[in-house]
Amino acid sequence: MKGGWFKVYAIGYLLFLYAPIILLPMFAFNDATIIAFPLQGFSTRWFSAMLEEPALRIALKNSLFIAVTTSVLATALGVFAARASTRYRFPMKAGLMGLIMLPLVLPEIIVAVSLLVVLLGLGVNLSLWTVILGHVLICTPFTIAILSSAFQALDQSLEEAAYDLGETAASTFRLIILPLVMPGIISSLLISFTISLDEFIIAFFLAGTEPTLPVYIFSQFRFPLAVPVIMALGTVLVCLSIVLLAIAEYFRRRGIAKSGGKDTGGFL
Amino acid sequence: MTEKPTMIAFQDVHKYYSDYHALRGITATIKAGEFFSLLGPSGCGKTTLLRTIAGFEGISAGAVMIDGKNMAGVPANQRPTNMVFQSYAIFPHLTVGENVGFGLRRAGLAKAELAAKVDEALAMVGLKGYGARAAHALSGGQRQRVALARALILKPKVLLLDEPLSALDKKMREQMQVELIRLQRQVGITFILVTHDQEEALVMSDRIAVMFEGEIAQLADPETLYRRPNSRRVAEFIGTMNFLPAQVISEAGGKIEVEAKGFGRATLDAEQAPGASSGEGPAVGFRPETLTILFEGQTATDRETTATIEEVVYFGDMTYYDVRLEGTDKAVRISMRNVFGRPVLDIGARTRVAWSPGALVLFR
Amino acid sequence: MMGTKSRWARLRRTEAANGLLMISPTALYAILMLAAPLGAIFLYSFLTDGYLEIIRDFTFANYIEAWTNELYRTVMVRSLGVSMVVTAVTVLLAFPIAYFVSFHVSPSRKSLWLFLITIPFWTSYLIRVFLWKVILGYNGVVNSGLLGIGLIDEPLTFILYNVNSVVITLAHAYAPFAILPIFVSLEKIDRSLLEAGQDLGESRFMTFLRVTLPLAMPGVIASVLIVFIPTIGDYVTPQLVGGPEGRMVANLIQLQYLKLDNYPLGSAIAVSAMAIVTVVSLIFVGLNRRYLKGRKA
């Protein structure tokens, strides 16, 4: 079989990719304070400890607020840009799209410090909202990538047909475009939510005195005694993101299937 | 026969896309109840012209009139026209019935009334009972029918069809051609068809406008277009036409005396010289079926000459012979019906060929 | 008055105006929140740091400091080196995976594979990096495993708190980023081209070299850039697993901004890092274009 060696390699590679994720629950359920082998036995005490941590609860609340707001704003901005880039030709298109997509490759620390400098310079107090500003910036390129494929799959004559049959631009958007790109929108909301929930650097620079979940996690790494609780928290987060991503993938594919397109790949 | 009223009038319509001059002064009228075709190669402006009627394209100069009203400033959703799109544009998230009833949403009909109208429209296109089906599961031919029903349910004054058959296979296309003709007679609405397929245009239309490079080259009924094309270009675009170089000897009293290579002297009516030779020098043109190969014992009803067979293409019901007429250096094509008991000739055979001056067209 | 109004009406109808209008919210956001701030740190990098405030004096001092100070230069060179190694490792390891999924996985299962590959990328970056510390640490998975099977007598120490651990962890973090662009470009290759290659007498391997690889090159370049540019600015990995000798430029920037409060110097370091990345990327893209052109000629 000619794919044989490739398959062995691929499975080895997946193991490498999943190594940390496999270890995570092992330590989360391990009945020991020190994160090392050999394992000491099964325990759920880190999970109970996690639930009783007030600082964690505050951080979680902050992160959820940021993630929900970010996902809505980034998706809204993504809809505009994806629609513009798939439907219209206009001057400076490449430049503007390049700028909007730039955070995809720009190191997050650059985004973080540049925003920090400007916000402090303008006398804006750091808060959850300043984190949201940064998160919207880095999530928007991902939403555009997802939404562009949704808009691309949309045959332009569908809009013309609705218009030809007496609908206005607004009602065409409501009756035809929105239902057809809805799966893409849901997928984009979920992805931005996941990115925002997981983002550290920007939150670290811009959150001020209100920690987000990753900032809280990072601070806990300094205390070895707190690490097992973080492992428990990580296990929960990983499960949550897998569920969210699975839903997002489901909607993305359904969207493509519904508008009769062809699946061309993953989230990126 | 009474003259039908005008449904659409183009008055010197121009369309520019920045520097590109897509429509170059279109002036034409389309009559009510007519099956009209816009025929031409891709890029000739036929689809653009259709879309100026629908209101999807603005025009740079001139006027488009529908039923006596100038359409300037009237948006697509308020024009008395409906369109069948090349891709059919069936809304994939709706059922067949919802697609067909889409345009009636604003009419404020009672549910039962709407359902009755949708059923009627579906029955008209032969899709009775398909209303509840999901639109994305339909075949190409079925989508086409849904698109027709969806447009016709609104009883537009004009139905616009943008290459509606190009996505179908040959069999299905021929079947839909017949159905479209039947449907047009049944509803009596003006149909305007855009196509690049000359055969399709000839089969379906009452009149055809042949377009090249943003201009109408000839507007006529199919027979005139086929028999009396007004330029070599139109003649070459529609069907097959042979050309032989010719010279005009004299012209007087509605008669033209020509000397044509391979045919010799012939006298033509003035109406046999409708057009220009597009800069290739004067020539006579003739369709492949206007020449006949004479078999043993047959004599020409008009005139005859001799020829050598250079190529034989057998089609079952027909045979195409490429023959070189005596005194010419270029082969011309003759099409012959195959008759039972008569042999197909071989390459290299010498034969007699019957022809008639009345079948010639002079381009000069 | 009429004239301007009708011109405005015509402009509004044009495609360009519609497109600009449509993109304006997103574009405006990017200009205000990204372009302007980037401009601001560029500006800051030429200012002078005072005790409590920034002094508006134009100066190259920050750049001179950033480029001549031994400490900064070491970190900068190290960051560039780490990024290059990480990029090479990541892309080389990723290519066979992209090739496998594109050519050897049945179309119905491709999405599942891509999903499996992308999942780890989305899940708790911080905790993943921390777990590499656990894997590579003194009592970590690797060491206890190797000790257990008797391959080594005492724990390896060269795999944590140095450049090696940074490379391993970053290569892990950016793997999906490298796989996807290569995968997409491999998917676009018309399979009959490969059959044509073999039909014309080339071996399977030579067909790969002469047909597949050149056609996949745009994807490879995209992967290289998409890995190389962000890795140079990674903060978490060097901070958690790098140790003192694994610090990178992002740690330096963070230090200047949040600890030493020297915005102009921090900005100069950030701008320098970005400039280096841009130049290296351009050189890479340029070399590649020459290589592809050379093949065609």
Coordinates of N, CA and C in Angstrom, one line a residue, chain B residues 110-209:
Chain B
A110 N -54.7 35.5 0.1 CA -55.0 34.5 1.1 C -54.2 33.2 0.8
K111 N -54.0 32.4 1.9 CA -53.1 31.2 1.7 C -53.6 30.3 0.6
A112 N -54.9 30.1 0.6 CA -55.5 29.1 -0.3 C -55.4 29.6 -1.7
E113 N -55.6 30.9 -1.9 CA -55.5 31.5 -3.2 C -54.1 31.4 -3.8
L114 N -53.1 31.7 -2.9 CA -51.7 31.6 -3.3 C -51.4 30.2 -3.7
A115 N -51.8 29.2 -2.9 CA -51.5 27.8 -3.2 C -52.1 27.4 -4.5
A116 N -53.3 27.9 -4.8 CA -54.0 27.6 -6.0 C -53.2 28.1 -7.2
K117 N -52.7 29.4 -7.1 CA -51.9 30.0 -8.2 C -50.6 29.2 -8.4
V118 N -50.0 28.9 -7.3 CA -48.7 28.1 -7.4 C -49.0 26.8 -8.1
D119 N -50.0 26.1 -7.7 CA -50.3 24.8 -8.3 C -50.6 25.0 -9.8
E120 N -51.3 26.0 -10.1 CA -51.6 26.3 -11.5 C -50.3 26.5 -12.3
A121 N -49.5 27.3 -11.8 CA -48.2 27.6 -12.5 C -47.3 26.4 -12.6
L122 N -47.3 25.6 -11.6 CA -46.5 24.3 -11.7 C -47.1 23.4 -12.7
A123 N -48.4 23.3 -12.7 CA -49.1 22.4 -13.7 C -48.7 22.9 -15.1
M124 N -48.7 24.2 -15.3 CA -48.4 24.8 -16.6 C -47.0 24.3 -17.2
V125 N -46.1 24.2 -16.3 CA -44.7 23.8 -16.7 C -44.5 22.3 -16.5
G126 N -45.6 21.6 -16.2 CA -45.4 20.1 -16.1 C -44.8 19.6 -14.8
L127 N -44.9 20.4 -13.8 CA -44.4 20.0 -12.5 C -45.5 19.9 -11.4
K128 N -46.6 19.4 -11.8 CA -47.7 19.2 -10.9 C -47.3 18.3 -9.7
G129 N -47.6 18.8 -8.5 CA -47.4 18.0 -7.3 C -45.9 18.1 -6.8
Y130 N -45.1 19.0 -7.4 CA -43.7 19.1 -6.9 C -43.6 20.2 -5.8
G131 N -44.7 20.9 -5.5 CA -44.6 22.1 -4.7 C -43.9 21.9 -3.4
A132 N -44.0 20.8 -2.7 CA -43.4 20.6 -1.4 C -41.9 20.2 -1.4
R133 N -41.4 19.9 -2.6 CA -40.1 19.4 -2.7 C -39.0 20.5 -2.4
A134 N -37.9 20.0 -1.9 CA -36.8 20.9 -1.7 C -36.2 21.3 -3.0
A135 N -35.9 22.6 -3.2 CA -35.5 23.1 -4.5 C -34.1 22.6 -4.8
H136 N -33.2 22.4 -3.8 CA -31.8 22.1 -4.2 C -31.7 20.6 -4.7
A137 N -32.8 19.8 -4.6 CA -32.7 18.5 -5.0 C -33.2 18.3 -6.5
L138 N -33.5 19.4 -7.2 CA -34.1 19.2 -8.5 C -33.0 19.0 -9.6
S139 N -33.4 18.4 -10.7 CA -32.5 18.2 -11.8 C -32.5 19.5 -12.6
G140 N -31.5 19.6 -13.6 CA -31.4 20.8 -14.4 C -32.7 21.2 -15.1
G141 N -33.3 20.2 -15.7 CA -34.5 20.5 -16.5 C -35.6 21.0 -15.6
Q142 N -35.7 20.4 -14.4 CA -36.7 20.8 -13.4 C -36.5 22.2 -12.9
R143 N -35.3 22.5 -12.6 CA -35.0 23.9 -12.2 C -35.4 24.9 -13.2
Q144 N -35.1 24.6 -14.5 CA -35.5 25.4 -15.6 C -37.1 25.7 -15.5
R145 N -37.8 24.6 -15.3 CA -39.3 24.7 -15.3 C -39.7 25.5 -14.1
V146 N -39.1 25.3 -12.9 CA -39.4 26.1 -11.7 C -39.2 27.6 -12.0
A147 N -38.0 27.9 -12.7 CA -37.7 29.3 -12.9 C -38.7 29.9 -13.9
L148 N -39.2 29.1 -14.8 CA -40.2 29.6 -15.8 C -41.5 29.9 -15.0
A149 N -41.9 28.9 -14.2 CA -43.2 29.1 -13.4 C -43.1 30.3 -12.5
R150 N -42.0 30.5 -11.9 CA -41.8 31.5 -10.9 C -41.9 32.9 -11.6
A151 N -41.4 33.0 -12.9 CA -41.5 34.2 -13.6 C -42.9 34.4 -14.2
L152 N -43.5 33.4 -14.7 CA -44.8 33.5 -15.4 C -45.9 33.7 -14.5
I153 N -45.8 33.3 -13.2 CA -46.9 33.4 -12.2 C -47.2 34.9 -12.0
L154 N -46.3 35.8 -12.3 CA -46.5 37.2 -12.1 C -47.2 37.9 -13.3
K155 N -47.4 37.1 -14.3 CA -48.0 37.6 -15.6 C -47.3 38.9 -16.0
P156 N -46.0 38.8 -16.3 CA -45.3 39.9 -16.8 C -45.7 40.3 -18.2
K157 N -45.4 41.5 -18.6 CA -45.7 41.8 -20.0 C -44.6 41.2 -20.9
V158 N -43.4 41.1 -20.3 CA -42.3 40.5 -21.1 C -41.6 39.5 -20.3
L159 N -41.3 38.3 -20.8 CA -40.4 37.3 -20.1 C -39.0 37.3 -20.8
L160 N -38.0 37.5 -19.9 CA -36.7 37.6 -20.5 C -36.0 36.3 -20.1
L161 N -35.4 35.7 -21.1 CA -34.7 34.4 -20.9 C -33.2 34.5 -21.3
D162 N -32.3 34.4 -20.3 CA -30.9 34.6 -20.5 C -30.2 33.2 -20.7
E163 N -30.0 32.8 -21.9 CA -29.4 31.5 -22.3 C -30.0 30.4 -21.4
P164 N -31.3 30.2 -21.4 CA -31.9 29.4 -20.4 C -31.6 27.9 -20.7
L165 N -31.2 27.5 -21.9 CA -31.0 26.1 -22.3 C -29.6 25.7 -22.3
S166 N -28.6 26.6 -22.1 CA -27.2 26.3 -22.3 C -26.7 25.3 -21.3
A167 N -27.4 25.2 -20.1 CA -26.8 24.2 -19.1 C -27.4 22.8 -19.3
L168 N -28.3 22.7 -20.3 CA -28.9 21.3 -20.4 C -28.2 20.5 -21.5
D169 N -28.4 19.2 -21.4 CA -27.8 18.3 -22.4 C -28.6 18.4 -23.7
K170 N -28.1 17.9 -24.8 CA -28.7 18.1 -26.1 C -30.1 17.6 -26.2
K171 N -30.4 16.4 -25.7 CA -31.8 15.9 -25.8 C -32.7 16.8 -25.0
M172 N -32.3 17.1 -23.8 CA -33.2 17.9 -22.9 C -33.4 19.3 -23.5
R173 N -32.4 19.8 -24.2 CA -32.4 21.1 -24.7 C -33.5 21.2 -25.9
E174 N -33.4 20.1 -26.7 CA -34.4 20.1 -27.8 C -35.8 20.0 -27.3
Q175 N -36.0 19.2 -26.2 CA -37.3 19.0 -25.6 C -37.8 20.3 -25.1
M176 N -36.9 21.1 -24.4 CA -37.3 22.3 -23.8 C -37.6 23.4 -24.8
Q177 N -36.9 23.3 -25.9 CA -37.2 24.3 -27.0 C -38.6 24.2 -27.4
V178 N -39.1 22.9 -27.7 CA -40.5 22.7 -28.1 C -41.4 23.2 -27.0
E179 N -41.1 22.9 -25.8 CA -42.0 23.3 -24.7 C -42.1 24.8 -24.5
L180 N -40.9 25.5 -24.7 CA -40.9 26.9 -24.6 C -41.8 27.6 -25.7
I181 N -41.8 27.0 -26.9 CA -42.6 27.5 -28.0 C -44.1 27.3 -27.6
R182 N -44.4 26.1 -27.1 CA -45.8 25.8 -26.7 C -46.2 26.8 -25.6
L183 N -45.4 27.0 -24.7 CA -45.7 27.8 -23.5 C -45.9 29.2 -23.9
Q184 N -45.1 29.7 -24.9 CA -45.2 31.1 -25.3 C -46.6 31.3 -26.0
R185 N -46.9 30.3 -26.9 CA -48.2 30.4 -27.6 C -49.4 30.4 -26.6
Q186 N -49.2 29.6 -25.5 CA -50.3 29.4 -24.6 C -50.5 30.7 -23.8
V187 N -49.4 31.3 -23.3 CA -49.6 32.5 -22.5 C -49.6 33.8 -23.3
G188 N -49.1 33.8 -24.5 CA -49.2 35.0 -25.3 C -48.3 36.1 -24.9
I189 N -47.4 35.9 -23.9 CA -46.5 37.0 -23.5 C -45.3 37.1 -24.4
T190 N -44.8 38.3 -24.5 CA -43.6 38.6 -25.3 C -42.4 37.8 -24.6
F191 N -41.8 37.0 -25.4 CA -40.6 36.3 -24.9 C -39.3 36.9 -25.6
I192 N -38.3 37.2 -24.8 CA -37.1 37.6 -25.4 C -36.0 36.7 -24.9
L193 N -35.4 36.0 -25.9 CA -34.4 35.0 -25.6 C -33.0 35.4 -26.0
V194 N -32.1 35.2 -25.1 CA -30.7 35.5 -25.4 C -30.0 34.1 -25.7
T195 N -29.3 34.0 -26.8 CA -28.7 32.7 -27.1 C -27.5 32.9 -28.0
H196 N -26.5 32.0 -27.9 CA -25.4 32.1 -28.8 C -25.5 30.9 -29.8
D197 N -26.6 30.1 -29.7 CA -26.8 29.0 -30.5 C -27.8 29.3 -31.7
Q198 N -27.2 29.5 -32.9 CA -28.0 29.9 -34.0 C -29.2 29.0 -34.3
E199 N -28.9 27.7 -34.2 CA -30.0 26.7 -34.5 C -31.2 26.9 -33.5
E200 N -30.8 27.1 -32.3 CA -31.9 27.4 -31.3 C -32.7 28.6 -31.6
A201 N -32.0 29.7 -32.0 CA -32.7 30.9 -32.4 C -33.6 30.7 -33.6
L202 N -33.1 30.0 -34.6 CA -33.9 29.7 -35.8 C -35.1 28.9 -35.5
V203 N -35.0 27.9 -34.6 CA -36.1 27.0 -34.3 C -37.2 27.7 -33.6
M204 N -36.8 28.6 -32.6 CA -37.8 29.1 -31.7 C -38.4 30.5 -32.0
S205 N -37.7 31.3 -32.8 CA -38.0 32.7 -32.8 C -39.0 33.1 -33.9
D206 N -39.8 34.1 -33.7 CA -40.5 34.8 -34.7 C -39.5 35.7 -35.5
R207 N -38.7 36.5 -34.7 CA -37.7 37.3 -35.3 C -36.4 37.2 -34.5
I208 N -35.3 37.5 -35.1 CA -34.0 37.4 -34.5 C -33.2 38.7 -34.8
A209 N -32.6 39.2 -33.7 CA -31.6 40.2 -33.9 C -30.2 39.6 -33.8

